[in-house]
Structure formats: C-alpha cells, structure tokens
Amino acid sequence: MGLTASDQKTATSADHGARVRQMFAGIASHYDLLNHLLSANTDRHWRRVIASRLGQKMAPGARVLDVACGTGDLSIQLFETTGARIIGLDFCRPMLEIAGGKTDRVAFVEGDALDLPFADGTFQAVTIAFGLRNLANTGEGLSELRRVLQSDGWLAILEFSRPQARYFRRLFEFYFRRVLPRIGGLLSGSQSAYQYLPDSVSRFPDQAGLAALMHDAGFADVEWENLTGGVAALHLGKRL
C-alpha cells in the first residue's frame, strides 16, 4: 500500500527539518561570530528593537517563548530588556548547548516549531527570529505559534525581507548573494549553509505577504517595521 497524501506531506516535512537541523549543527560553533561579522553587528540592534517593541506590549512577569532560539542571543536580550520569564526553544542540540553556556536566567529546551511541546494558551508572547522561513510550511508554523499564545497575546517575527530603495536593494542583493556566501563558507567550512541563506530568503514572502499570512492564520492588529531599510522586518500580530 502506498503512502497517503498526508503521510507524504509528513515525510517531506520531516526530511526538510532533518536537513535544516544538520546544516545548523554543522555551523553552530561559528554561528555567533559570523552573525556579528556578516551583519556588521546590525543583528545586535535588531534584537534590541524586537525586545523593546515587545516589551511595550507585555505585562510585567509575562511568560515568553522564543522559538528557533539558536544560540540564545534573542532569548537573553528579551530577558535583559523586559525581565519576562523566557523559554528558548530550538531543535538543534549543538545550538542549544551554546545557548545554555551563556546564561542560567533563561530556560532552553529542545523542540520542533511545528509541534511545540506546550499546551494551548501557555504564553503571553511568542517570538521567532530568522526561523520562520526555515520551516517546511509557513502557514502551519504560524498556526502552531498561535496555538500556544493566550488570547490577546502577541507574536513577534523578525525576518529578512525586501529593501525598499531600488539602488540600496541592488547593492544589498549583490552582497547577500555573491559576497556573504563566500565569506560565510570560507570561515565556517560550509558553503552550502551560507548559500541556503539567500536562497531561502528569496522564496520567503515580502513584508506585505507575511502580514497577509499572519491575518490568514488568525492574527489581528498586524503591523510591520522595516529595519535597516528593509533588509529585515519586524512583524507584530495579536492573537484573536
């Protein structure tokens, strides 16, 4: 008997997840250095922005889940900025081991963003930074993030997007597609991982497209803010 359509979809999703997990495991030891180097430390500013914006929307002592937390930098920034109770979740153990070595003020757990190990309505806020485009299915990912949010809880998504100014966009795309993969590959030893970055961004929705997906997934009051001219964008939405 052949696989059903549902079984095939599940197998495809699992294969995609395994490839992404293996890729990040291979670059974990170089991940922080290359993030800071290749972004000229702009990534630190982006994390401060998301923590600040989300902090304005949360009550003191809120429970926050940082999905696809990687080596934990956003989880730590969220704690330092908001004082909230933070759980960082990722499915790549080598990344989590690095995260856990940075702080004992954040709980880090291993788990899959498409099958979160938490009950419905557990958190007042959920964040995911540069992780949504790595999921096998963006819509299913948004639905799962919504599931663990309380009513009127906030989702914050930080993701690479589309620069708005034409000439800046051309300059950025040249760097992103031609320069960054070479430097990242040389320093990390994984050319494919840093080629995956621009390839995955090119397939991901732009600012308006992601906002539409959030609406479709059941989020209200969706807004976005371009960062560094639209190189990245911060989307916020409230669970209905």
XYZ file of N, CA and C in Angstrom:
720
model
N 0.850 -1.195 0.000
C 0.000 0.000 0.000
C 0.888 1.248 0.000
N 0.592 2.222 -0.861
C 1.406 3.426 -0.956
C 1.096 4.409 0.152
N 1.921 5.409 0.260
C 1.708 6.440 1.261
C 0.518 7.302 0.880
N -0.256 7.712 1.875
C -1.322 8.667 1.635
C -0.716 10.055 1.426
N -1.543 10.993 0.934
C -1.060 12.360 0.734
C -0.577 12.960 2.045
N -1.300 12.633 3.137
C -0.910 13.150 4.458
C 0.435 12.571 4.885
N 0.622 11.267 4.647
C 1.887 10.632 5.012
C 3.041 11.225 4.215
N 2.803 11.453 2.922
C 3.848 12.023 2.075
C 4.222 13.421 2.541
N 3.214 14.194 2.927
C 3.463 15.556 3.418
C 4.285 15.517 4.700
N 3.931 14.585 5.595
C 4.661 14.454 6.851
C 6.108 14.048 6.611
N 6.303 13.100 5.679
C 7.660 12.647 5.371
C 8.487 13.760 4.774
N 7.882 14.540 3.877
C 8.589 15.662 3.260
C 8.986 16.696 4.296
N 8.067 16.986 5.215
C 8.348 17.943 6.286
C 9.480 17.451 7.174
N 9.449 16.157 7.499
C 10.494 15.586 8.353
C 11.845 15.626 7.663
N 11.872 15.340 6.364
C 13.126 15.396 5.605
C 13.689 16.810 5.589
N 12.808 17.785 5.362
C 13.244 19.182 5.348
C 13.821 19.561 6.714
N 13.115 19.194 7.783
C 13.585 19.522 9.121
C 14.926 18.888 9.430
N 15.105 17.638 8.991
C 16.376 16.953 9.249
C 17.525 17.640 8.541
N 17.288 18.091 7.312
C 18.351 18.781 6.563
C 18.714 20.102 7.215
N 17.707 20.859 7.638
C 17.967 22.155 8.270
C 18.678 21.959 9.604
N 18.247 20.969 10.383
C 18.897 20.687 11.665
C 20.370 20.335 11.469
N 20.639 19.484 10.506
C 22.016 19.074 10.241
C 22.865 20.255 9.788
N 22.278 21.120 8.969
C 23.004 22.282 8.481
C 23.405 23.198 9.637
N 22.474 23.493 10.531
C 22.782 24.385 11.645
C 23.730 23.726 12.645
N 23.606 22.426 12.820
C 24.544 21.736 13.708
C 25.970 21.874 13.202
N 26.132 21.867 11.879
C 27.461 21.944 11.294
C 28.132 23.297 11.425
N 27.324 24.369 11.598
C 27.911 25.712 11.693
C 27.749 26.310 13.086
N 27.256 25.527 14.045
C 26.941 26.072 15.373
C 28.128 26.778 16.018
N 29.305 26.191 15.906
C 30.475 26.760 16.588
C 30.912 28.094 15.994
N 30.513 28.386 14.752
C 30.878 29.647 14.098
C 29.702 30.613 13.997
N 28.547 30.191 14.477
C 27.304 30.904 14.192
C 27.313 32.336 14.718
N 27.646 32.523 15.984
C 27.619 33.865 16.571
C 28.624 34.788 15.894
N 29.834 34.316 15.724
C 30.872 35.134 15.103
C 30.442 35.601 13.723
N 29.913 34.695 12.924
C 29.536 35.057 11.561
C 28.299 35.945 11.536
N 27.361 35.739 12.448
C 26.219 36.645 12.530
C 26.679 38.081 12.738
N 27.571 38.282 13.692
C 28.039 39.629 14.001
C 28.901 40.191 12.858
N 29.778 39.365 12.317
C 30.688 39.817 11.273
C 29.946 40.155 9.987
N 29.099 39.252 9.529
C 28.449 39.429 8.235
C 27.365 40.500 8.257
N 26.870 40.832 9.446
C 25.873 41.907 9.548
C 26.478 43.205 10.055
N 27.796 43.221 10.245
C 28.473 44.390 10.825
C 27.831 44.780 12.153
N 27.476 43.765 12.942
C 26.868 43.923 14.265
C 25.449 44.491 14.242
N 24.864 44.623 13.048
C 23.489 45.101 12.959
C 22.528 44.140 13.620
N 22.872 42.862 13.652
C 21.989 41.875 14.276
C 21.744 42.189 15.745
N 22.723 42.779 16.420
C 22.532 43.148 17.831
C 21.453 44.226 17.949
N 21.489 45.209 17.045
C 20.479 46.276 17.051
C 19.094 45.701 16.787
N 18.980 44.796 15.827
C 17.681 44.208 15.512
C 17.085 43.503 16.727
N 17.899 42.773 17.470
C 17.385 42.083 18.646
C 16.936 43.076 19.723
N 17.662 44.172 19.856
C 17.229 45.188 20.832
C 15.888 45.791 20.440
N 15.676 45.980 19.140
C 14.407 46.547 18.667
C 13.251 45.608 18.983
N 13.384 44.330 18.661
C 12.282 43.399 18.908
C 11.987 43.291 20.399
N 13.014 43.282 21.225
C 12.801 43.202 22.670
C 12.103 44.457 23.180
N 12.493 45.614 22.673
C 11.883 46.863 23.099
C 10.425 46.951 22.673
N 10.139 46.641 21.415
C 8.767 46.737 20.917
C 7.849 45.756 21.634
N 8.329 44.546 21.846
C 7.504 43.552 22.506
C 7.306 43.896 23.978
N 8.341 44.445 24.591
C 8.234 44.835 25.985
C 7.156 45.869 26.226
N 6.892 46.713 25.229
C 5.849 47.732 25.346
C 4.447 47.138 25.331
N 4.324 45.906 24.870
C 3.008 45.281 24.713
C 2.723 44.209 25.763
N 3.697 43.917 26.627
C 3.537 42.836 27.593
C 3.400 43.369 29.013
N 2.675 42.627 29.828
C 2.605 42.941 31.252
C 3.872 42.445 31.938
N 4.246 43.055 33.072
C 5.424 42.580 33.809
C 5.279 41.107 34.196
N 6.380 40.376 34.121
C 6.367 38.981 34.507
C 5.729 38.043 33.510
N 5.545 38.503 32.295
C 4.916 37.680 31.267
C 5.766 36.452 30.952
N 5.100 35.415 30.476
C 5.794 34.222 30.001
C 5.972 34.337 28.490
N 7.209 34.195 28.028
C 7.544 34.396 26.619
C 8.274 33.172 26.088
N 7.866 32.728 24.921
C 8.542 31.625 24.236
C 9.294 32.171 23.038
N 10.596 31.935 23.007
C 11.434 32.335 21.868
C 11.710 31.084 21.027
N 11.014 30.965 19.904
C 11.095 29.779 19.056
C 12.256 29.919 18.076
N 12.892 28.800 17.756
C 14.076 28.797 16.892
C 15.134 29.728 17.480
N 15.394 29.555 18.765
C 16.242 30.487 19.509
C 17.715 30.374 19.147
N 18.122 29.288 18.494
C 19.516 29.147 18.106
C 20.449 29.178 19.306
N 21.440 30.043 19.252
C 22.420 30.142 20.340
C 21.976 31.096 21.454
N 20.711 31.516 21.435
C 20.121 32.159 22.596
C 20.244 33.659 22.705
N 20.805 34.333 21.715
C 21.038 35.771 21.885
C 19.742 36.560 22.037
N 18.698 36.232 21.251
C 17.442 36.960 21.412
C 16.778 36.613 22.738
N 16.813 35.357 23.131
C 16.235 34.967 24.420
C 16.850 35.784 25.557
N 18.158 35.929 25.523
C 18.861 36.683 26.565
C 18.502 38.161 26.490
N 18.429 38.706 25.275
C 18.059 40.113 25.113
C 16.642 40.363 25.616
N 15.718 39.446 25.346
C 14.352 39.587 25.839
C 14.322 39.623 27.360
N 15.087 38.754 27.993
C 15.127 38.750 29.457
C 15.718 40.043 29.984
N 16.827 40.467 29.414
C 17.506 41.660 29.923
C 16.665 42.917 29.722
N 15.890 42.980 28.638
C 15.097 44.170 28.338
C 13.774 44.185 29.080
N 13.107 43.048 29.176
C 11.743 43.008 29.699
C 11.627 42.400 31.086
N 12.615 41.593 31.505
C 12.506 40.898 32.770
C 11.473 39.785 32.767
N 10.992 39.440 31.568
C 9.977 38.387 31.453
C 10.578 37.018 31.727
N 9.709 36.034 31.909
C 10.136 34.646 32.066
C 10.270 34.042 30.675
N 11.484 33.750 30.275
C 11.764 33.367 28.895
C 12.087 31.886 28.812
N 11.489 31.241 27.821
C 11.898 29.899 27.423
C 12.371 29.988 25.978
N 13.589 29.527 25.727
C 14.110 29.458 24.371
C 14.015 28.032 23.860
N 13.488 27.862 22.665
C 13.288 26.530 22.091
C 13.962 26.430 20.732
N 14.635 25.317 20.511
C 15.244 25.054 19.210
C 15.335 23.545 19.022
N 15.429 23.107 17.762
C 15.521 21.663 17.524
C 16.936 21.213 17.209
N 17.898 22.139 17.330
C 19.298 21.817 17.045
C 20.082 21.794 18.358
N 20.414 20.597 18.831
C 21.056 20.460 20.139
C 22.383 21.221 20.251
N 23.279 21.179 19.252
C 24.529 21.941 19.401
C 24.295 23.431 19.601
N 23.281 23.995 18.957
C 22.952 25.398 19.185
C 22.513 25.620 20.631
N 21.651 24.738 21.130
C 21.148 24.878 22.498
C 22.258 24.735 23.524
N 23.226 23.883 23.253
C 24.344 23.722 24.185
C 25.134 25.025 24.309
N 25.308 25.727 23.195
C 25.987 27.027 23.242
C 25.131 28.032 24.004
N 23.821 28.042 23.728
C 22.910 28.965 24.412
C 22.946 28.748 25.915
N 22.895 27.498 26.332
C 22.882 27.205 27.758
C 24.149 27.617 28.472
N 25.256 27.705 27.747
C 26.512 28.132 28.349
C 26.616 29.630 28.535
N 25.658 30.379 28.003
C 25.714 31.837 28.091
C 25.004 32.399 29.317
N 23.994 31.680 29.819
C 23.196 32.226 30.917
C 22.477 31.111 31.654
N 22.149 31.371 32.923
C 21.281 30.469 33.663
C 19.961 31.158 34.005
N 19.707 32.299 33.368
C 18.487 33.061 33.625
C 17.377 32.739 32.623
N 17.700 31.968 31.601
C 16.740 31.563 30.568
C 16.723 30.047 30.507
N 15.532 29.467 30.400
C 15.399 28.013 30.237
C 15.430 27.675 28.755
N 16.305 26.772 28.370
C 16.396 26.353 26.971
C 15.943 24.903 26.854
N 15.054 24.655 25.888
C 14.511 23.313 25.696
C 14.609 22.929 24.221
N 14.715 21.636 23.989
C 14.778 21.123 22.626
C 13.367 20.808 22.150
N 13.014 21.277 20.953
C 11.679 21.028 20.431
C 11.534 21.544 19.023
N 10.450 21.119 18.377
C 10.173 21.430 16.980
C 9.131 22.536 16.898
N 9.397 23.566 16.104
C 8.466 24.689 15.965
C 7.131 24.275 15.375
N 7.087 23.169 14.640
C 5.833 22.691 14.058
C 5.075 21.749 14.987
N 5.629 21.457 16.135
C 4.989 20.585 17.111
C 5.474 20.971 18.503
N 5.062 22.149 18.943
C 5.587 22.709 20.184
C 5.125 21.898 21.394
N 6.032 21.629 22.331
C 5.708 20.784 23.485
C 5.059 21.560 24.624
N 4.049 22.374 24.287
C 3.370 23.196 25.290
C 1.871 23.155 25.034
N 1.109 23.343 26.096
C -0.351 23.349 26.000
C -0.843 24.623 25.316
N -2.060 24.576 24.854
C -2.687 25.749 24.250
C -2.675 26.913 25.236
N -2.406 28.120 24.715
C -2.530 29.319 25.523
C -1.556 29.440 26.673
N -0.358 28.910 26.519
C 0.620 28.916 27.619
C 1.313 30.256 27.785
N 1.507 31.004 26.694
C 2.399 32.170 26.732
C 1.665 33.475 26.414
N 2.175 34.551 27.035
C 1.663 35.890 26.723
C 2.291 36.458 25.450
N 3.440 35.944 25.080
C 4.102 36.405 23.851
C 4.966 35.280 23.305
N 5.107 35.267 21.984
C 5.965 34.311 21.298
C 6.802 35.081 20.285
N 8.075 34.756 20.213
C 8.954 35.369 19.222
C 9.583 34.288 18.357
N 9.902 34.668 17.144
C 10.697 33.803 16.268
C 11.534 34.713 15.370
N 12.835 34.598 15.460
C 13.746 35.482 14.724
C 14.549 34.663 13.720
N 14.382 34.976 12.458
C 15.120 34.331 11.367
C 14.931 32.812 11.385
N 13.748 32.394 11.810
C 13.460 30.969 11.866
C 12.233 30.551 11.082
N 11.297 31.468 10.877
C 10.043 31.101 10.229
C 10.260 30.598 8.804
N 11.178 31.226 8.086
C 11.405 30.812 6.689
C 12.081 29.445 6.602
N 12.614 28.952 7.716
C 13.257 27.643 7.707
C 12.272 26.494 7.902
N 11.019 26.802 8.232
C 10.033 25.760 8.470
C 9.548 25.184 7.146
N 9.159 23.914 7.206
C 8.678 23.251 5.989
C 7.387 23.876 5.481
N 6.585 24.451 6.374
C 5.318 25.060 5.987
C 5.086 26.299 6.853
N 5.121 27.464 6.222
C 4.982 28.717 6.978
C 3.614 28.836 7.628
N 2.556 28.495 6.886
C 1.209 28.602 7.434
C 1.003 27.717 8.639
N 1.485 26.482 8.561
C 1.365 25.577 9.704
C 2.189 26.085 10.882
N 3.345 26.673 10.581
C 4.161 27.232 11.649
C 3.443 28.360 12.368
N 2.815 29.260 11.619
C 2.076 30.364 12.230
C 0.919 29.844 13.081
N 0.236 28.825 12.602
C -0.877 28.253 13.366
C -0.398 27.650 14.685
N 0.755 26.998 14.655
C 1.292 26.395 15.869
C 1.773 27.474 16.846
N 2.368 28.535 16.346
C 2.763 29.635 17.216
C 1.529 30.285 17.839
N 0.471 30.426 17.071
C -0.773 30.995 17.584
C -1.383 30.099 18.656
N -1.298 28.800 18.459
C -1.915 27.851 19.399
C -1.411 28.034 20.829
N -0.126 28.268 20.998
C 0.438 28.351 22.350
C 0.335 29.751 22.948
N -0.232 30.688 22.192
C -0.447 32.041 22.699
C -1.773 32.144 23.426
N -1.792 32.933 24.486
C -3.040 33.273 25.141
C -3.838 34.239 24.272
N -5.121 34.336 24.529
C -5.945 35.327 23.850
C -5.376 36.720 24.097
N -5.263 37.497 23.049
C -4.667 38.842 23.079
C -3.157 38.815 23.292
N -2.546 37.627 23.234
C -1.088 37.552 23.279
C -0.477 37.964 21.955
N 0.795 38.321 21.993
C 1.462 38.882 20.821
C 2.503 37.937 20.241
N 2.510 37.883 18.919
C 3.559 37.196 18.172
C 4.467 38.235 17.539
N 5.767 38.051 17.682
C 6.754 38.930 17.055
C 7.638 38.095 16.134
N 7.714 38.492 14.880
C 8.512 37.784 13.885
C 9.572 38.737 13.353
N 10.827 38.360 13.502
C 11.935 39.101 12.905
C 12.487 38.241 11.781
N 12.499 38.805 10.576
C 12.918 38.000 9.437
C 13.535 38.884 8.365
N 14.446 38.315 7.584
C 14.959 39.033 6.425
C 13.814 39.347 5.478
N 13.906 40.508 4.798
C 12.813 40.911 3.931
C 13.354 41.586 2.672
N 12.622 42.575 2.149
C 12.968 43.207 0.881
C 13.320 44.672 1.097
N 14.570 45.084 0.886
C 14.909 46.510 0.983
C 14.016 47.336 0.059
N 13.650 48.519 0.509
C 12.663 49.323 -0.208
C 13.256 50.195 -1.305
N 14.396 50.811 -1.051
C 15.009 51.700 -2.045
C 15.684 50.868 -3.136
N 15.440 51.195 -4.393
C 15.893 50.360 -5.508
C 17.401 50.184 -5.532
N 18.150 51.258 -5.410
C 19.602 51.142 -5.535
C 20.203 50.433 -4.315
N 19.638 50.719 -3.145
C 20.100 50.009 -1.953
C 19.773 48.529 -2.069
N 18.605 48.208 -2.628
C 18.220 46.812 -2.793
C 19.195 46.081 -3.708
N 19.607 46.732 -4.788
C 20.562 46.106 -5.708
C 21.909 45.879 -5.035
N 22.351 46.860 -4.267
C 23.629 46.727 -3.567
C 23.556 45.607 -2.541
N 22.469 45.576 -1.786
C 22.311 44.539 -0.775
C 22.234 43.153 -1.419
N 21.487 43.032 -2.505
C 21.352 41.723 -3.146
C 22.686 41.224 -3.686
N 23.524 42.132 -4.183
C 24.856 41.727 -4.638
C 25.658 41.172 -3.460
N 25.641 41.889 -2.339
C 26.364 41.417 -1.148
C 25.782 40.100 -0.648
N 24.449 40.038 -0.571
C 23.769 38.893 0.018
C 23.958 37.624 -0.805
N 23.975 37.789 -2.125
C 24.040 36.620 -2.998
C 25.465 36.260 -3.431
N 26.338 37.237 -3.525
C 27.669 36.979 -4.071
C 28.771 36.993 -3.018
N 28.692 37.934 -2.082
C 29.784 38.120 -1.123
C 29.572 37.282 0.136
N 28.397 37.421 0.738
C 28.134 36.734 2.010
C 28.341 35.219 1.941
N 27.813 34.520 0.921
C 28.035 33.059 0.905
C 29.504 32.671 0.837
N 30.310 33.460 0.147
C 31.734 33.138 0.035
C 32.443 33.328 1.370
N 32.181 34.459 2.035
C 32.822 34.706 3.328
C 32.331 33.690 4.356
N 31.016 33.509 4.423
C 30.463 32.563 5.373
C 30.963 31.148 5.149
N 31.025 30.756 3.875
C 31.514 29.419 3.559
C 32.976 29.245 3.910
N 33.776 30.268 3.656
C 35.210 30.192 3.945
C 35.465 30.074 5.439
N 34.764 30.865 6.237
C 35.028 30.890 7.670
C 34.361 29.739 8.423
N 33.226 29.261 7.909
C 32.509 28.199 8.605
C 32.850 26.814 8.081
N 33.365 26.756 6.867
C 33.620 25.472 6.240
C 32.406 24.871 5.566
N 31.295 25.626 5.505
C 30.066 25.131 4.890
C 29.536 26.150 3.900
N 29.956 26.033 2.654
C 29.468 26.920 1.610
C 27.961 26.780 1.443
N 27.463 25.547 1.536
C 26.037 25.311 1.284
C 25.155 26.001 2.317
N 25.605 26.068 3.570
C 24.795 26.710 4.607
C 24.601 28.183 4.320
N 25.645 28.842 3.837
C 25.540 30.273 3.590
C 25.016 30.590 2.198
N 24.921 29.602 1.340
C 24.172 29.757 0.100
C 22.681 29.543 0.354
N 22.385 28.681 1.325
C 20.998 28.447 1.716
C 20.343 29.741 2.197
N 21.094 30.602 2.861
C 20.538 31.826 3.436
C 19.872 32.697 2.376
N 20.582 33.172 1.345
C 19.893 33.994 0.343
C 18.845 33.223 -0.443
N 19.069 31.947 -0.662
C 18.085 31.151 -1.395
C 16.768 31.072 -0.627
N 16.845 30.845 0.681
C 15.623 30.740 1.480
C 14.916 32.081 1.601
N 15.675 33.169 1.693
C 15.072 34.496 1.780
C 14.344 34.835 0.483
N 14.913 34.454 -0.654
C 14.279 34.762 -1.943
C 12.939 34.067 -2.101
N 12.741 32.938 -1.422
C 11.483 32.195 -1.523
C 10.460 32.634 -0.482
N 10.886 33.478 0.467
C 10.008 33.858 1.575
C 9.199 35.099 1.205
N 7.966 35.230 1.713
C 7.143 36.404 1.380
C 7.788 37.716 1.814
N 7.472 38.781 1.090
C 7.952 40.104 1.486
C 7.112 40.608 2.656
N 7.291 41.890 3.009
C 6.641 42.442 4.191
C 5.119 42.292 4.137
N 4.517 42.731 3.022
C 3.061 42.653 2.898
C 2.587 41.212 2.813
N 3.360 40.363 2.148
C 2.985 38.960 2.016
C 2.955 38.247 3.352
N 3.935 38.510 4.205
C 3.960 37.887 5.524
C 2.818 38.413 6.382
N 2.539 39.707 6.291
C 1.413 40.267 7.044
C 0.105 39.583 6.641
N -0.062 39.322 5.352
C -1.273 38.640 4.882
C -1.361 37.220 5.439
N -0.234 36.519 5.492
C -0.231 35.172 6.057
C -0.595 35.196 7.539
N -0.136 36.207 8.246
C -0.470 36.325 9.667
C -1.970 36.560 9.845
N -2.553 37.408 9.007
C -4.003 37.612 9.055
C -4.729 36.298 8.810
N -4.290 35.576 7.802
C -4.931 34.295 7.457
C -4.840 33.285 8.603
N -3.762 33.371 9.378
C -3.555 32.434 10.484
C -4.306 32.824 11.751
N -4.997 33.972 11.721
C -5.812 34.359 12.865
C -5.228 35.428 13.754
N -4.313 36.235 13.205
C -3.741 37.338 13.973
C -4.383 38.651 13.558
N -4.581 39.530 14.531
C -5.170 40.841 14.294
C -4.153 41.933 14.605
N -4.495 43.164 14.254
C -3.633 44.325 14.524
C -2.208 44.085 14.023
N -2.106 43.449 12.869
C -0.782 43.125 12.325
C -0.110 44.392 11.825
N 1.129 44.569 12.217
C 1.912 45.724 11.780
C 3.337 45.277 11.525
N 4.028 46.029 10.689
C 5.435 45.710 10.488
C 6.268 46.975 10.445
N 7.529 46.790 10.775
C 8.504 47.875 10.813
C 9.741 47.432 10.059
N 10.134 48.199 9.053
C 11.354 47.886 8.313
C 12.571 48.265 9.140
N 13.550 47.392 9.148
C 14.805 47.636 9.851
C 15.929 47.665 8.823
N 16.833 48.648 8.989
C 17.959 48.812 8.066
C 17.448 48.860 6.628
N 16.464 49.719 6.409
C 15.963 49.951 5.061
C 15.170 48.795 4.468
N 14.774 47.842 5.312
C 14.020 46.690 4.817
C 14.855 45.451 4.625
N 16.141 45.503 4.992
C 16.944 44.278 4.977
C 16.268 43.229 5.851
N 15.745 43.686 6.978
C 14.939 42.839 7.852
C 13.654 43.592 8.169
N 12.664 42.847 8.646
C 11.409 43.479 9.051
C 10.907 42.800 10.312
N 10.348 43.607 11.193
C 9.730 43.109 12.411
C 8.217 43.164 12.236
N 7.569 42.006 12.299
C 6.110 41.913 12.229
C 5.559 41.596 13.616
N 4.494 42.273 13.973
C 3.800 42.032 15.238
C 2.331 41.752 14.948
N 1.763 40.803 15.647
C 0.350 40.498 15.498
C -0.205 39.948 16.798
N -1.492 40.231 17.040
C -2.153 39.809 18.281
C -3.099 38.643 17.997
N -3.045 37.631 18.849
C -3.959 36.508 18.685
C -5.390 36.946 18.975
N -6.295 36.633 18.070
C -7.714 36.929 18.290
C -8.295 36.042 19.376
